[in-house]
Every structure is written in C-alpha cells, then in structure tokens.
Amino acid sequence: MDYVFAPPIAPSLPIAGSSARFPLRRVFCIGRNYAEHAREMGAEVANRAAPVFFCKPADGVVGDGADVPYPSATADLHHEVEMVVALAAGGRDVPAGRALDLVFGYGVGLDLTRRDLQAVAKARSLPWDVAKAFDHSAPVSPLRRATEIGHPARARLTLEVNGSVRQDADIADMVFAVPEIVAELSKLFELKAGDLIFTGTPAGVAALARGDRFRAELAGVAVLEGRIV
Ligand code: MN
C-alpha cells in the first residue's frame, strides 16, 4: 500500500498470561448504568427504552501502569471505574441470548471525564465528545479471556485513589447487563472484533489531581494501576 505518510500503529491491549495482544477497533461506552450513580449526577436512571451511549477514540486507550497526563481545558477531571468488555466477534441486531458468544474477555478501566465540560454540554444539549473522548481518556487493564474466567455476572468493582476507597460496588447492580448492552449497541452500530465496551460506573465519582495514584480492581478479573501526572 502506498500511503502519503506512515499509518498509525493500531492501538492494542495486552492479554493476561499471553504474549499476544488484543487489537482495538472502537470504544463504546454506556452511561447512567448504575442507579446510585445516575442519582448522584442528578440524572434519570437508564431505562429499557433509552440506553445512553457515547464513544471514545481507540487511541485514547492507555495500558496498565501508565502515567496519565492531566488533560487540557478542564479543572475537574473525574474518575469513573468500569468493567470493560472486549469483543472477538461482531454483528448487527445481536439477540441478548447470543451476545456473550461475541465476548473475548474482560478487564477494568477508567472512563476519565472532564466533568466541567460535560456539565456545559448537558446544559446546552451539546455532544459529549470534548468531555469524554480526549487523549489518554481510557486507561484499561490487561484483558482476561472468557475461556479462562467465564462471563462474570457479579463481581466487586472498586477504585482506590492514594489508598482510599472512592468507588465500591458490584457489577450485578448494572441496569443493563452485558448481554443487554451488546444487544442494544448492535441495533445502533455493527459491532466487530476489537471493539471495547465500557459498561458504566457506580456511585462515588470524584476529582483526580496531578500526582494521584489510582488502583482499579474487578475482583477475580483484573487490576489497573496508574498515576495522574
Ligand atoms: Mn462512564
């Protein structure tokens, strides 16, 4: 292929217990997927008719142990700890009953958010891109294969910042469970291998500052550590 400049290297994530990497295609996110978090944001909880979706760029994903630069244009960077689902296959209009067949594995990530810019976007009915889709906005752990750990429907999801617990919940409390998220997304987008899905955050979101060290864990699945610089 004759490109006018070298194409960027495809972003990817490591796989636990393997030297192979998981190549990334798209990053989808669902919002308001835990009732307590929707309440703390003063938002309505997601309902069956109206899941809230947005996207992040795949090159915004950063790996475990990375230094995450504090982003420009915000004075209120927030953490949102979330289970992350990685797809090894795709499709359109996938029934919830077959959705888990698409799943390669699971990890834990942070949906980093410029909360001040999101508040402006919400107030003015503007898109969320500048609040959600910035560079380095998606730290993600190494992935664990579903063939190794199965498909967790309940597991403790925690975030510590500088050793203090900020978020502590169970993924069983999600409004839309993973099969339903995949089914709903596939009505809107053709899903493909390499897609990641951030599954929403529980209550306890708060600000991060330069120098903060974070440790996210989805019990029995994955750990993500890093530092805001
Ligand atoms: Mn989120």
mmCIF file of C-alpha atoms and ligand atoms in Angstrom:
data_model
loop_
_atom_site.group_PDB
_atom_site.id
_atom_site.type_symbol
_atom_site.label_atom_id
_atom_site.label_comp_id
_atom_site.label_asym_id
_atom_site.label_seq_id
_atom_site.Cartn_x
_atom_site.Cartn_y
_atom_site.Cartn_z
ATOM 1 C CA MET A 1 0.000 0.000 0.000
ATOM 2 C CA ASP A 2 1.283 3.425 -0.937
ATOM 3 C CA TYR A 3 0.394 5.817 1.895
ATOM 4 C CA VAL A 4 1.339 9.507 1.853
ATOM 5 C CA PHE A 5 2.663 9.033 5.398
ATOM 6 C CA ALA A 6 3.115 6.046 7.680
ATOM 7 C CA PRO A 7 -0.286 4.923 9.019
ATOM 8 C CA PRO A 8 -0.530 4.999 12.811
ATOM 9 C CA ILE A 9 0.195 1.771 14.654
ATOM 10 C CA ALA A 10 -3.074 0.107 15.674
ATOM 11 C CA PRO A 11 -3.733 0.567 19.401
ATOM 12 C CA SER A 12 -3.910 -2.681 21.371
ATOM 13 C CA LEU A 13 -4.118 -4.129 24.871
ATOM 14 C CA PRO A 14 -2.122 -6.923 26.499
ATOM 15 C CA ILE A 15 -3.825 -10.204 27.367
ATOM 16 C CA ALA A 16 -3.128 -11.718 30.765
ATOM 17 C CA GLY A 17 -0.976 -14.833 30.529
ATOM 18 C CA SER A 18 -0.198 -14.340 26.852
ATOM 19 C CA SER A 19 2.315 -12.554 24.666
ATOM 20 C CA ALA A 20 -0.411 -11.906 22.070
ATOM 21 C CA ARG A 21 -2.157 -8.551 22.093
ATOM 22 C CA PHE A 22 -5.785 -7.576 21.527
ATOM 23 C CA PRO A 23 -6.053 -5.094 18.625
ATOM 24 C CA LEU A 24 -8.524 -2.286 19.251
ATOM 25 C CA ARG A 25 -11.180 -1.105 16.818
ATOM 26 C CA ARG A 26 -13.805 1.072 18.549
ATOM 27 C CA VAL A 27 -14.540 2.014 22.148
ATOM 28 C CA PHE A 28 -18.216 2.221 23.108
ATOM 29 C CA CYS A 29 -19.465 3.404 26.497
ATOM 30 C CA ILE A 30 -22.821 3.270 28.238
ATOM 31 C CA GLY A 31 -23.851 5.985 30.699
ATOM 32 C CA ARG A 32 -26.210 6.026 33.695
ATOM 33 C CA ASN A 33 -25.989 2.246 34.048
ATOM 34 C CA TYR A 34 -25.961 2.168 37.862
ATOM 35 C CA ALA A 35 -28.921 3.729 39.638
ATOM 36 C CA GLU A 36 -26.868 5.215 42.502
ATOM 37 C CA HIS A 37 -24.520 6.956 40.070
ATOM 38 C CA ALA A 38 -27.368 8.364 37.987
ATOM 39 C CA ARG A 39 -28.817 9.780 41.201
ATOM 40 C CA GLU A 40 -25.531 11.372 42.293
ATOM 41 C CA MET A 41 -25.347 13.061 38.861
ATOM 42 C CA GLY A 42 -28.929 14.302 39.169
ATOM 43 C CA ALA A 43 -29.763 12.308 36.045
ATOM 44 C CA GLU A 44 -32.507 9.866 35.291
ATOM 45 C CA VAL A 45 -31.513 6.221 35.531
ATOM 46 C CA ALA A 46 -31.175 4.484 32.182
ATOM 47 C CA ASN A 47 -34.356 2.722 31.233
ATOM 48 C CA ARG A 48 -35.213 -0.048 28.788
ATOM 49 C CA ALA A 49 -36.258 2.413 26.110
ATOM 50 C CA ALA A 50 -33.347 4.803 26.373
ATOM 51 C CA PRO A 51 -29.821 3.488 26.981
ATOM 52 C CA VAL A 52 -27.232 6.300 26.897
ATOM 53 C CA PHE A 53 -24.259 5.566 24.616
ATOM 54 C CA PHE A 54 -21.173 7.526 23.628
ATOM 55 C CA CYS A 55 -17.749 6.681 22.189
ATOM 56 C CA LYS A 56 -14.091 7.231 22.901
ATOM 57 C CA PRO A 57 -11.275 7.009 20.351
ATOM 58 C CA ALA A 58 -9.362 3.717 20.400
ATOM 59 C CA ASP A 59 -6.099 5.672 20.549
ATOM 60 C CA GLY A 60 -7.311 7.182 23.833
ATOM 61 C CA VAL A 61 -6.794 3.791 25.494
ATOM 62 C CA VAL A 62 -3.725 3.585 27.737
ATOM 63 C CA GLY A 63 -2.427 0.463 29.427
ATOM 64 C CA ASP A 64 -1.781 -0.650 32.979
ATOM 65 C CA GLY A 65 0.956 1.201 34.822
ATOM 66 C CA ALA A 66 0.875 4.213 32.555
ATOM 67 C CA ASP A 67 1.324 7.804 33.596
ATOM 68 C CA VAL A 68 -1.872 9.569 32.532
ATOM 69 C CA PRO A 69 -1.344 13.237 31.689
ATOM 70 C CA TYR A 70 -3.846 15.598 33.321
ATOM 71 C CA PRO A 71 -5.863 16.773 30.297
ATOM 72 C CA SER A 72 -6.016 20.320 28.995
ATOM 73 C CA ALA A 73 -9.084 22.550 29.203
ATOM 74 C CA THR A 74 -10.509 21.190 32.462
ATOM 75 C CA ALA A 75 -10.352 21.966 36.161
ATOM 76 C CA ASP A 76 -12.475 18.950 37.121
ATOM 77 C CA LEU A 77 -11.111 15.636 35.845
ATOM 78 C CA HIS A 78 -13.261 12.796 37.232
ATOM 79 C CA HIS A 79 -12.672 9.058 37.584
ATOM 80 C CA GLU A 80 -15.339 6.523 36.625
ATOM 81 C CA VAL A 81 -14.286 2.917 37.307
ATOM 82 C CA GLU A 82 -15.984 0.445 34.983
ATOM 83 C CA MET A 83 -15.933 -3.157 33.840
ATOM 84 C CA VAL A 84 -14.664 -3.338 30.275
ATOM 85 C CA VAL A 85 -15.854 -5.940 27.767
ATOM 86 C CA ALA A 86 -13.701 -6.911 24.763
ATOM 87 C CA LEU A 87 -15.330 -8.430 21.675
ATOM 88 C CA ALA A 88 -13.739 -11.113 19.493
ATOM 89 C CA ALA A 89 -16.629 -11.146 17.017
ATOM 90 C CA GLY A 90 -19.369 -8.791 15.968
ATOM 91 C CA GLY A 91 -22.706 -8.463 14.297
ATOM 92 C CA ARG A 92 -25.851 -6.400 13.886
ATOM 93 C CA ASP A 93 -29.063 -6.904 15.838
ATOM 94 C CA VAL A 94 -27.439 -9.491 18.083
ATOM 95 C CA PRO A 95 -30.014 -11.121 20.397
ATOM 96 C CA ALA A 96 -29.147 -10.799 24.077
ATOM 97 C CA GLY A 97 -29.245 -14.593 24.324
ATOM 98 C CA ARG A 98 -26.315 -14.876 21.909
ATOM 99 C CA ALA A 99 -24.399 -11.752 22.925
ATOM 100 C CA LEU A 100 -21.894 -13.475 25.204
ATOM 101 C CA ASP A 101 -20.733 -15.586 22.246
ATOM 102 C CA LEU A 102 -19.084 -12.404 20.898
ATOM 103 C CA VAL A 103 -17.103 -11.703 24.068
ATOM 104 C CA PHE A 104 -13.363 -12.334 24.071
ATOM 105 C CA GLY A 105 -12.779 -11.290 27.644
ATOM 106 C CA TYR A 106 -12.997 -8.707 30.370
ATOM 107 C CA GLY A 107 -10.959 -6.025 32.075
ATOM 108 C CA VAL A 108 -11.328 -2.983 34.267
ATOM 109 C CA GLY A 109 -10.908 0.602 33.109
ATOM 110 C CA LEU A 110 -11.414 4.254 33.907
ATOM 111 C CA ASP A 111 -13.802 6.361 31.836
ATOM 112 C CA LEU A 112 -11.953 9.599 32.560
ATOM 113 C CA THR A 113 -14.237 12.595 32.207
ATOM 114 C CA ARG A 114 -13.808 16.362 32.006
ATOM 115 C CA ARG A 115 -16.798 16.848 34.309
ATOM 116 C CA ASP A 116 -16.896 20.621 33.922
ATOM 117 C CA LEU A 117 -17.072 20.386 30.137
ATOM 118 C CA GLN A 118 -19.695 17.638 30.398
ATOM 119 C CA ALA A 119 -21.837 19.881 32.598
ATOM 120 C CA VAL A 120 -21.690 22.611 29.952
ATOM 121 C CA ALA A 121 -22.532 20.103 27.210
ATOM 122 C CA LYS A 122 -25.514 18.801 29.155
ATOM 123 C CA ALA A 123 -26.782 22.309 29.900
ATOM 124 C CA ARG A 124 -26.552 23.338 26.256
ATOM 125 C CA SER A 125 -27.663 19.995 24.745
ATOM 126 C CA LEU A 126 -24.276 19.658 23.035
ATOM 127 C CA PRO A 127 -22.352 16.440 22.256
ATOM 128 C CA TRP A 128 -20.159 14.920 24.981
ATOM 129 C CA ASP A 129 -17.025 14.415 22.860
ATOM 130 C CA VAL A 130 -14.856 17.062 24.493
ATOM 131 C CA ALA A 131 -15.879 15.740 27.925
ATOM 132 C CA LYS A 132 -15.283 12.071 27.185
ATOM 133 C CA ALA A 133 -13.216 11.437 24.068
ATOM 134 C CA PHE A 134 -9.925 13.203 24.832
ATOM 135 C CA ASP A 135 -6.406 11.768 24.573
ATOM 136 C CA HIS A 136 -5.462 9.265 27.320
ATOM 137 C CA SER A 137 -9.105 9.230 28.478
ATOM 138 C CA ALA A 138 -9.397 5.445 28.765
ATOM 139 C CA PRO A 139 -6.884 3.587 30.977
ATOM 140 C CA VAL A 140 -7.619 -0.167 30.718
ATOM 141 C CA SER A 141 -6.133 -3.206 32.477
ATOM 142 C CA PRO A 142 -4.767 -6.259 30.675
ATOM 143 C CA LEU A 143 -7.663 -8.384 29.416
ATOM 144 C CA ARG A 144 -8.655 -11.764 30.874
ATOM 145 C CA ARG A 145 -10.009 -14.350 28.464
ATOM 146 C CA ALA A 146 -13.591 -15.524 28.967
ATOM 147 C CA THR A 147 -12.334 -19.020 28.199
ATOM 148 C CA GLU A 148 -10.322 -18.689 31.415
ATOM 149 C CA ILE A 149 -12.704 -16.865 33.778
ATOM 150 C CA GLY A 150 -16.147 -17.304 32.224
ATOM 151 C CA HIS A 151 -18.629 -14.412 31.985
ATOM 152 C CA PRO A 152 -18.841 -12.693 35.389
ATOM 153 C CA ALA A 153 -22.361 -11.512 36.227
ATOM 154 C CA ARG A 154 -21.388 -10.436 39.731
ATOM 155 C CA ALA A 155 -18.012 -9.234 40.949
ATOM 156 C CA ARG A 156 -16.822 -6.451 43.235
ATOM 157 C CA LEU A 157 -15.733 -3.333 41.338
ATOM 158 C CA THR A 158 -13.540 -0.931 43.291
ATOM 159 C CA LEU A 159 -11.404 2.144 42.813
ATOM 160 C CA GLU A 160 -8.822 3.387 45.291
ATOM 161 C CA VAL A 161 -7.112 6.755 44.921
ATOM 162 C CA ASN A 162 -3.973 7.232 47.015
ATOM 163 C CA GLY A 163 -5.037 4.189 49.043
ATOM 164 C CA SER A 164 -8.540 5.481 49.880
ATOM 165 C CA VAL A 165 -11.620 3.728 48.500
ATOM 166 C CA ARG A 166 -13.598 6.042 46.224
ATOM 167 C CA GLN A 167 -15.919 3.632 44.419
ATOM 168 C CA ASP A 168 -17.072 0.219 45.663
ATOM 169 C CA ALA A 169 -19.971 -1.671 44.086
ATOM 170 C CA ASP A 170 -20.895 -4.895 42.339
ATOM 171 C CA ILE A 171 -21.392 -5.294 38.612
ATOM 172 C CA ALA A 172 -24.595 -7.184 39.436
ATOM 173 C CA ASP A 173 -26.097 -3.727 40.068
ATOM 174 C CA MET A 174 -25.859 -2.652 36.425
ATOM 175 C CA VAL A 175 -29.186 -1.555 34.898
ATOM 176 C CA PHE A 176 -28.274 -3.101 31.535
ATOM 177 C CA ALA A 177 -26.230 -6.303 31.991
ATOM 178 C CA VAL A 178 -23.556 -7.184 29.423
ATOM 179 C CA PRO A 179 -25.826 -9.238 27.100
ATOM 180 C CA GLU A 180 -28.335 -6.381 27.011
ATOM 181 C CA ILE A 181 -25.653 -3.751 26.382
ATOM 182 C CA VAL A 182 -24.278 -5.752 23.432
ATOM 183 C CA ALA A 183 -27.782 -6.288 22.052
ATOM 184 C CA GLU A 184 -28.691 -2.596 22.348
ATOM 185 C CA LEU A 185 -25.397 -1.379 20.856
ATOM 186 C CA SER A 186 -25.744 -3.766 17.919
ATOM 187 C CA LYS A 187 -29.041 -2.114 16.994
ATOM 188 C CA LEU A 188 -27.128 1.153 16.517
ATOM 189 C CA PHE A 189 -23.716 0.011 15.216
ATOM 190 C CA GLU A 190 -22.366 -3.066 13.504
ATOM 191 C CA LEU A 191 -20.081 -4.465 16.182
ATOM 192 C CA LYS A 192 -16.784 -6.069 15.184
ATOM 193 C CA ALA A 193 -13.860 -7.912 16.672
ATOM 194 C CA GLY A 194 -11.618 -5.496 18.533
ATOM 195 C CA ASP A 195 -14.433 -3.406 19.984
ATOM 196 C CA LEU A 196 -14.315 -2.490 23.678
ATOM 197 C CA ILE A 197 -17.357 -1.627 25.741
ATOM 198 C CA PHE A 198 -17.180 0.407 28.960
ATOM 199 C CA THR A 199 -20.195 -0.757 30.948
ATOM 200 C CA GLY A 200 -20.880 2.267 33.152
ATOM 201 C CA THR A 201 -19.736 3.442 36.558
ATOM 202 C CA PRO A 202 -21.212 3.036 40.039
ATOM 203 C CA ALA A 203 -21.576 5.876 42.546
ATOM 204 C CA GLY A 204 -18.602 7.683 44.029
ATOM 205 C CA VAL A 205 -17.185 9.546 41.057
ATOM 206 C CA ALA A 206 -14.899 12.396 42.114
ATOM 207 C CA ALA A 207 -11.980 14.527 41.069
ATOM 208 C CA LEU A 208 -8.438 13.412 40.305
ATOM 209 C CA ALA A 209 -5.420 15.676 40.721
ATOM 210 C CA ARG A 210 -1.885 15.591 39.385
ATOM 211 C CA GLY A 211 0.155 13.143 41.441
ATOM 212 C CA ASP A 212 -2.826 10.943 42.371
ATOM 213 C CA ARG A 213 -2.243 7.202 42.165
ATOM 214 C CA PHE A 214 -5.215 5.053 41.258
ATOM 215 C CA ARG A 215 -5.888 1.335 41.624
ATOM 216 C CA ALA A 216 -8.980 -0.130 39.981
ATOM 217 C CA GLU A 217 -9.986 -3.752 40.501
ATOM 218 C CA LEU A 218 -12.686 -6.036 39.196
ATOM 219 C CA ALA A 219 -12.367 -8.873 41.699
ATOM 220 C CA GLY A 220 -11.207 -12.115 40.144
ATOM 221 C CA VAL A 221 -10.796 -10.450 36.759
ATOM 222 C CA ALA A 222 -8.291 -7.634 36.546
ATOM 223 C CA VAL A 223 -6.359 -4.832 38.237
ATOM 224 C CA LEU A 224 -5.391 -1.471 36.728
ATOM 225 C CA GLU A 225 -2.901 0.895 38.314
ATOM 226 C CA GLY A 226 -1.575 4.235 37.207
ATOM 227 C CA ARG A 227 -0.819 7.818 38.101
ATOM 228 C CA ILE A 228 -2.092 11.216 37.016
ATOM 229 C CA VAL A 229 0.842 13.439 36.030
HETATM 230 MN MN MN B 1 -18.756 6.177 32.359
#
